[in-house]
Amino acid sequence: AKASGRNQFRFYNDELNQMMTRKMLIENELRLAIENNELILYYQPKVDVATRRVIGMEALLRWNNSKLGFVSPVEFIPVAEDTGLIVAIGEWVLKTAVRQNKDWQDHGLPGLCISVNVSVNQFRNSDFIKTVKETLNEIKLSPEYLELEITESIMQNIDESVELLKELRLMGVKVAIDDFGTGYSSLHILKELPIDTIKIDKTFIDDISINADRSIVKSIIDMGINLNLQVVAEGIEHEHQLQAITKYNCTYGQGYLFLKPVTANEFEHYVKSTR
Ligand code: C2E
Ligand code: CA
Ligand code: CA
Ligand code: CA
């Protein structure tokens, strides 16, 4: 028993070591990712579910590193947040997305709103508002073509968040609550925060054929409509999910059923092919 206990301990220790090594490796490599041109943005359309027309797109970060290969944002974004690297990376994402959207408009694509994910630590950074303002000015993109996606975690610091959101919306920038319904304070958000859009989390859409989830989705859509918000259903993969949200009067959707996130070129082709 003693020996096996020791083995278990060693096993646990090895695993822990491996995890720490990977995290440290990610951190070290991530520090150089911008200057080594390893980051790239993919784009996923947001569509009007009735017509399947593209009405906007979400920018999603991709990282391909020489040592680690392709690393998912689900793994590296938390490391970026823990280490503060998210500020520089977030700024790169914002600039790249705004520039891409401006390029598309200059090359005859219809004016579409681009949604950019913003981490809490990036949002709270004292220079954030200034960075957004300067980026829009510098690139000359009209603010209504930019939407910032934040999560319910900004509720931890509600007074400060409300002020920041007011400033952003005064500027003309749009604000979306991402992964709506997964936090503890979803209803509070609707009451307190000045926002434009709610994105119903994929987990509710996944299980939309289950009674409870169907009722939740239906209620979220109704609340959104009554509060004059844009409601987007995330992670639509199947026709039956699309039919369900359409029946509940949800106007916008995103998901593999329409298109997975793709490169800028592929996105441009997709938009042209659907017009
Ligand atoms: P998110 O913001 O909730 O993004 C939606 C995720 O769902 C994306 O994963 C997207 O590729 C995926 N998705 C979209 N439609 C479907 C579908 O029909 N089925 C399935 N199974 N998945 C779908 P991705 O690109 O791996 O990003 C994961 C998360 O990483 C994002 O979740 C977001 O929280 C974070 N992230 C990605 N890019 C950025 C960024 O530039 N900045 C920050 N701060 N976070 C980012
Ligand atoms: Ca998002
Ligand atoms: Ca989401
Ligand atoms: Ca998410």
Short mmCIF file of C-alpha atoms and ligand atoms in Angstrom, two decimals:
data_model
loop_
_atom_site.label_atom_id
_atom_site.label_comp_id
_atom_site.label_asym_id
_atom_site.label_seq_id
_atom_site.Cartn_x
_atom_site.Cartn_y
_atom_site.Cartn_z
CA ALA A 1 0.00 0.00 0.00
CA LYS A 2 2.85 2.26 0.91
CA ALA A 3 4.58 1.69 -2.41
CA SER A 4 1.46 2.30 -4.42
CA GLY A 5 0.80 5.46 -2.43
CA ARG A 6 4.23 6.69 -3.35
CA ASN A 7 3.63 5.79 -6.96
CA GLN A 8 0.37 7.63 -6.97
CA PHE A 9 2.09 10.63 -5.52
CA ARG A 10 4.79 10.47 -8.14
CA PHE A 11 2.21 10.08 -10.87
CA TYR A 12 0.33 13.11 -9.61
CA ASN A 13 3.58 15.05 -9.37
CA ASP A 14 4.61 14.15 -12.92
CA GLU A 15 1.26 15.24 -14.24
CA LEU A 16 1.44 18.48 -12.32
CA ASN A 17 4.95 19.05 -13.66
CA GLN A 18 3.82 18.42 -17.19
CA MET A 19 0.97 20.87 -16.79
CA MET A 20 3.29 23.52 -15.39
CA THR A 21 5.84 22.97 -18.09
CA ARG A 22 3.20 23.34 -20.78
CA LYS A 23 1.84 26.49 -19.17
CA MET A 24 5.33 27.97 -18.89
CA LEU A 25 6.11 26.99 -22.46
CA ILE A 26 2.88 28.64 -23.63
CA GLU A 27 3.71 31.74 -21.63
CA ASN A 28 7.25 32.00 -23.04
CA GLU A 29 6.19 31.38 -26.62
CA LEU A 30 3.18 33.70 -26.32
CA ARG A 31 5.48 36.56 -25.36
CA LEU A 32 7.00 36.41 -28.83
CA ALA A 33 3.86 35.48 -30.77
CA ILE A 34 3.08 39.00 -31.99
CA GLU A 35 6.57 39.88 -33.22
CA ASN A 36 6.99 36.44 -34.79
CA ASN A 37 3.73 36.91 -36.71
CA GLU A 38 2.21 33.77 -35.25
CA LEU A 39 -1.20 35.25 -34.53
CA ILE A 40 -3.96 35.39 -37.10
CA LEU A 41 -7.64 36.29 -36.99
CA TYR A 42 -10.37 34.05 -38.35
CA TYR A 43 -13.86 35.35 -39.01
CA GLN A 44 -17.24 33.75 -38.46
CA PRO A 45 -20.40 35.26 -39.96
CA LYS A 46 -23.33 36.42 -37.89
CA VAL A 47 -26.41 35.87 -40.04
CA ASP A 48 -30.00 36.97 -40.27
CA VAL A 49 -31.66 33.60 -39.79
CA ALA A 50 -34.68 34.41 -41.96
CA THR A 51 -32.67 35.31 -45.07
CA ARG A 52 -29.29 33.73 -44.20
CA ARG A 53 -27.71 37.04 -45.12
CA VAL A 54 -24.47 37.97 -43.37
CA ILE A 55 -25.06 40.96 -41.08
CA GLY A 56 -21.74 40.94 -39.23
CA MET A 57 -18.81 38.79 -38.16
CA GLU A 58 -16.90 37.77 -35.06
CA ALA A 59 -13.10 37.89 -35.06
CA LEU A 60 -11.58 34.79 -33.44
CA LEU A 61 -7.92 34.52 -32.59
CA ARG A 62 -5.74 31.66 -33.87
CA TRP A 63 -2.17 30.87 -32.80
CA ASN A 64 0.20 28.60 -34.67
CA ASN A 65 3.54 28.24 -32.86
CA SER A 66 6.69 26.57 -34.20
CA LYS A 67 7.24 24.47 -31.04
CA LEU A 68 3.69 23.92 -29.82
CA GLY A 69 1.86 23.77 -33.13
CA PHE A 70 -1.72 24.99 -33.15
CA VAL A 71 -2.89 26.03 -29.67
CA SER A 72 -6.58 26.71 -28.96
CA PRO A 73 -7.60 30.12 -27.57
CA VAL A 74 -9.44 28.18 -24.87
CA GLU A 75 -5.96 27.21 -23.62
CA PHE A 76 -3.85 30.28 -24.32
CA ILE A 77 -6.28 33.14 -23.57
CA PRO A 78 -6.38 32.24 -19.83
CA VAL A 79 -2.55 32.19 -19.78
CA ALA A 80 -2.53 35.57 -21.51
CA GLU A 81 -4.93 36.87 -18.86
CA ASP A 82 -2.91 35.52 -15.93
CA THR A 83 0.33 37.01 -17.21
CA GLY A 84 -0.97 40.37 -18.40
CA LEU A 85 -0.03 39.52 -21.98
CA ILE A 86 -3.71 39.92 -22.84
CA VAL A 87 -3.30 43.70 -23.01
CA ALA A 88 -0.82 43.61 -25.91
CA ILE A 89 -2.55 40.68 -27.59
CA GLY A 90 -5.96 42.30 -27.20
CA GLU A 91 -4.65 45.50 -28.74
CA TRP A 92 -3.25 43.51 -31.68
CA VAL A 93 -6.64 41.80 -32.14
CA LEU A 94 -8.53 45.08 -32.02
CA LYS A 95 -6.25 46.82 -34.53
CA THR A 96 -6.18 43.85 -36.90
CA ALA A 97 -9.96 43.40 -36.83
CA VAL A 98 -10.70 47.10 -37.31
CA ARG A 99 -8.19 47.35 -40.15
CA GLN A 100 -9.63 44.26 -41.84
CA ASN A 101 -13.15 45.61 -41.62
CA LYS A 102 -12.03 48.95 -43.05
CA ASP A 103 -10.23 47.17 -45.91
CA TRP A 104 -13.34 45.18 -46.74
CA GLN A 105 -15.44 48.35 -46.82
CA ASP A 106 -12.87 50.09 -49.01
CA HIS A 107 -13.00 47.14 -51.40
CA GLY A 108 -16.74 47.24 -51.92
CA LEU A 109 -18.04 44.80 -49.33
CA PRO A 110 -21.23 46.00 -47.63
CA GLY A 111 -20.76 47.74 -44.28
CA LEU A 112 -20.74 45.01 -41.64
CA CYS A 113 -20.23 45.26 -37.90
CA ILE A 114 -17.19 43.38 -36.63
CA SER A 115 -17.35 41.84 -33.14
CA VAL A 116 -14.17 41.61 -31.11
CA ASN A 117 -13.78 39.58 -27.90
CA VAL A 118 -12.49 41.56 -24.95
CA SER A 119 -11.19 39.89 -21.77
CA VAL A 120 -12.05 41.34 -18.37
CA ASN A 121 -8.44 42.26 -17.58
CA GLN A 122 -8.13 43.99 -20.92
CA PHE A 123 -11.38 45.89 -20.38
CA ARG A 124 -10.25 47.03 -16.93
CA ASN A 125 -6.87 48.24 -18.16
CA SER A 126 -6.81 52.01 -17.72
CA ASP A 127 -5.84 52.64 -21.35
CA PHE A 128 -8.56 50.50 -22.91
CA ILE A 129 -11.01 53.26 -23.88
CA LYS A 130 -8.17 55.38 -25.23
CA THR A 131 -6.91 52.45 -27.32
CA VAL A 132 -10.36 51.89 -28.84
CA LYS A 133 -10.75 55.59 -29.64
CA GLU A 134 -7.28 55.90 -31.17
CA THR A 135 -7.65 52.72 -33.20
CA LEU A 136 -10.91 53.91 -34.76
CA ASN A 137 -9.49 57.38 -35.48
CA GLU A 138 -6.25 56.10 -36.90
CA ILE A 139 -7.90 53.53 -39.18
CA LYS A 140 -10.92 55.76 -39.88
CA LEU A 141 -13.54 53.12 -39.28
CA SER A 142 -16.90 54.49 -38.26
CA PRO A 143 -17.60 53.34 -34.65
CA GLU A 144 -20.95 51.68 -35.43
CA TYR A 145 -19.00 49.02 -37.35
CA LEU A 146 -17.28 47.84 -34.17
CA GLU A 147 -18.85 45.75 -31.43
CA LEU A 148 -17.03 44.65 -28.28
CA GLU A 149 -17.98 41.29 -26.75
CA ILE A 150 -17.59 41.11 -22.99
CA THR A 151 -18.68 38.42 -20.56
CA GLU A 152 -20.76 38.44 -17.42
CA SER A 153 -17.57 38.42 -15.33
CA ILE A 154 -17.40 42.23 -15.65
CA MET A 155 -20.26 42.29 -13.13
CA GLN A 156 -17.66 41.77 -10.39
CA ASN A 157 -16.92 45.45 -10.65
CA ILE A 158 -20.25 46.80 -11.71
CA ASP A 159 -19.94 50.55 -11.06
CA GLU A 160 -16.69 50.86 -12.95
CA SER A 161 -18.01 48.67 -15.75
CA VAL A 162 -21.16 50.76 -16.21
CA GLU A 163 -19.04 53.91 -16.56
CA LEU A 164 -16.74 52.30 -19.12
CA LEU A 165 -19.65 50.93 -21.14
CA LYS A 166 -21.37 54.32 -21.15
CA GLU A 167 -18.22 55.91 -22.52
CA LEU A 168 -17.89 53.30 -25.23
CA ARG A 169 -21.50 53.66 -26.33
CA LEU A 170 -21.24 57.44 -26.31
CA MET A 171 -18.39 56.96 -28.73
CA GLY A 172 -20.78 54.98 -30.95
CA VAL A 173 -19.23 51.57 -30.36
CA LYS A 174 -21.61 48.63 -29.78
CA VAL A 175 -21.45 46.30 -26.78
CA ALA A 176 -22.46 42.64 -26.61
CA ILE A 177 -22.73 40.28 -23.64
CA ASP A 178 -21.12 37.01 -24.66
CA ASP A 179 -22.05 33.55 -23.32
CA PHE A 180 -25.25 35.02 -21.93
CA GLY A 181 -26.98 32.89 -19.31
CA THR A 182 -23.89 31.09 -18.02
CA GLY A 183 -23.05 33.50 -15.18
CA TYR A 184 -24.78 34.07 -11.88
CA SER A 185 -25.99 37.56 -12.70
CA SER A 186 -27.65 37.37 -16.11
CA LEU A 187 -30.81 39.19 -15.09
CA HIS A 188 -28.86 41.77 -13.16
CA ILE A 189 -26.86 42.48 -16.32
CA LEU A 190 -29.98 43.32 -18.27
CA LYS A 191 -31.09 45.65 -15.53
CA GLU A 192 -27.81 47.44 -14.90
CA LEU A 193 -25.65 47.47 -18.02
CA PRO A 194 -26.02 49.67 -21.10
CA ILE A 195 -25.67 47.07 -23.88
CA ASP A 196 -26.82 46.44 -27.46
CA THR A 197 -26.64 42.69 -27.91
CA ILE A 198 -26.92 39.44 -25.98
CA LYS A 199 -25.41 36.25 -27.31
CA ILE A 200 -27.21 33.18 -26.00
CA ASP A 201 -24.58 30.67 -24.95
CA LYS A 202 -24.03 27.62 -27.11
CA THR A 203 -24.76 25.20 -24.24
CA PHE A 204 -28.46 26.23 -24.29
CA ILE A 205 -28.62 25.85 -28.08
CA ASP A 206 -26.91 22.43 -27.87
CA ASP A 207 -29.72 21.11 -25.69
CA ILE A 208 -32.58 23.05 -27.23
CA SER A 209 -34.65 19.89 -27.73
CA ILE A 210 -34.72 19.44 -23.94
CA ASN A 211 -37.71 21.15 -22.31
CA ALA A 212 -35.85 23.20 -19.70
CA ASP A 213 -33.33 24.58 -22.17
CA ARG A 214 -36.04 25.35 -24.71
CA SER A 215 -37.90 27.40 -22.09
CA ILE A 216 -34.74 29.24 -21.11
CA VAL A 217 -33.89 30.11 -24.70
CA LYS A 218 -37.45 31.24 -25.32
CA SER A 219 -37.39 33.48 -22.22
CA ILE A 220 -34.03 35.01 -23.09
CA ILE A 221 -35.22 35.84 -26.60
CA ASP A 222 -38.47 37.38 -25.29
CA MET A 223 -36.59 39.47 -22.72
CA GLY A 224 -34.11 40.62 -25.34
CA ILE A 225 -36.85 41.67 -27.73
CA ASN A 226 -38.75 43.53 -25.00
CA LEU A 227 -35.59 45.38 -23.99
CA ASN A 228 -34.86 46.30 -27.62
CA LEU A 229 -31.67 44.28 -27.71
CA GLN A 230 -30.21 42.37 -30.60
CA VAL A 231 -30.37 38.66 -29.72
CA VAL A 232 -27.88 36.25 -31.26
CA ALA A 233 -28.03 32.46 -30.84
CA GLU A 234 -24.53 30.98 -30.72
CA GLY A 235 -23.33 27.57 -31.85
CA ILE A 236 -26.11 26.60 -34.27
CA GLU A 237 -25.01 23.32 -35.81
CA HIS A 238 -28.27 21.63 -36.82
CA GLU A 239 -31.32 22.55 -38.83
CA HIS A 240 -33.65 21.69 -35.92
CA GLN A 241 -31.86 24.25 -33.72
CA LEU A 242 -32.30 26.90 -36.39
CA GLN A 243 -35.99 26.03 -36.68
CA ALA A 244 -36.45 26.27 -32.93
CA ILE A 245 -34.84 29.67 -32.52
CA THR A 246 -36.69 30.97 -35.60
CA LYS A 247 -39.96 29.84 -34.06
CA TYR A 248 -39.11 31.84 -30.91
CA ASN A 249 -38.47 34.96 -33.03
CA CYS A 250 -34.71 35.10 -32.60
CA THR A 251 -33.43 37.13 -35.54
CA TYR A 252 -29.71 36.39 -35.56
CA GLY A 253 -27.54 33.32 -35.38
CA GLN A 254 -24.00 32.10 -35.58
CA GLY A 255 -22.67 28.57 -35.98
CA TYR A 256 -21.20 25.82 -38.10
CA LEU A 257 -24.56 25.34 -39.86
CA PHE A 258 -23.84 28.62 -41.65
CA LEU A 259 -20.04 28.68 -41.61
CA LYS A 260 -17.21 27.84 -39.23
CA PRO A 261 -14.61 30.55 -38.53
CA VAL A 262 -12.50 31.01 -41.69
CA THR A 263 -9.64 33.16 -43.01
CA ALA A 264 -10.29 36.72 -44.18
CA ASN A 265 -10.20 35.62 -47.83
CA GLU A 266 -12.63 32.78 -47.35
CA PHE A 267 -14.93 35.06 -45.39
CA GLU A 268 -14.95 37.61 -48.19
CA HIS A 269 -15.87 34.90 -50.72
CA TYR A 270 -18.65 33.66 -48.47
CA VAL A 271 -20.18 37.14 -48.13
CA LYS A 272 -20.07 37.67 -51.89
CA SER A 273 -21.58 34.24 -52.57
CA THR A 274 -24.54 34.92 -50.26
CA ARG A 275 -25.45 38.26 -51.85
P1 C2E B 1 -16.49 32.62 -27.78
O1 C2E B 1 -16.22 34.07 -27.82
O2 C2E B 1 -17.72 32.17 -27.08
O3 C2E B 1 -16.44 32.14 -29.28
C1 C2E B 1 -17.26 31.14 -29.84
C2 C2E B 1 -16.50 29.85 -29.97
O4 C2E B 1 -17.38 28.85 -30.47
C3 C2E B 1 -15.36 29.92 -30.99
O5 C2E B 1 -14.35 29.01 -30.55
C4 C2E B 1 -16.02 29.40 -32.26
O6 C2E B 1 -15.09 28.87 -33.18
C5 C2E B 1 -16.89 28.32 -31.69
N1 C2E B 1 -18.07 28.04 -32.51
C6 C2E B 1 -18.79 28.85 -33.31
N2 C2E B 1 -19.82 28.21 -33.88
C7 C2E B 1 -19.78 26.93 -33.41
C8 C2E B 1 -20.58 25.76 -33.63
O7 C2E B 1 -21.56 25.76 -34.37
N3 C2E B 1 -20.20 24.63 -32.97
C9 C2E B 1 -19.11 24.59 -32.14
N4 C2E B 1 -18.81 23.44 -31.55
N5 C2E B 1 -18.34 25.67 -31.91
C10 C2E B 1 -18.67 26.82 -32.54
P2 C2E B 1 -12.81 29.44 -30.55
O8 C2E B 1 -12.53 30.24 -31.78
O9 C2E B 1 -12.02 28.22 -30.27
O10 C2E B 1 -12.70 30.43 -29.32
C11 C2E B 1 -12.92 29.99 -28.02
C12 C2E B 1 -12.97 31.13 -27.05
O11 C2E B 1 -11.69 31.77 -26.97
C13 C2E B 1 -13.94 32.22 -27.43
O12 C2E B 1 -15.24 31.85 -27.08
C14 C2E B 1 -13.39 33.37 -26.63
O13 C2E B 1 -13.82 33.30 -25.29
C15 C2E B 1 -11.89 33.12 -26.68
N6 C2E B 1 -11.31 33.97 -27.74
C16 C2E B 1 -11.14 33.72 -29.06
N7 C2E B 1 -10.56 34.77 -29.69
C17 C2E B 1 -10.35 35.72 -28.74
C18 C2E B 1 -9.80 37.04 -28.74
O14 C2E B 1 -9.40 37.60 -29.78
N8 C2E B 1 -9.73 37.69 -27.54
C19 C2E B 1 -10.21 37.13 -26.38
N9 C2E B 1 -10.11 37.84 -25.25
N10 C2E B 1 -10.75 35.90 -26.35
C20 C2E B 1 -10.83 35.20 -27.50
CA CA B 2 -17.40 35.79 -28.47
CA CA B 3 -19.76 32.96 -26.81
CA CA B 4 -17.21 31.26 -24.64
#
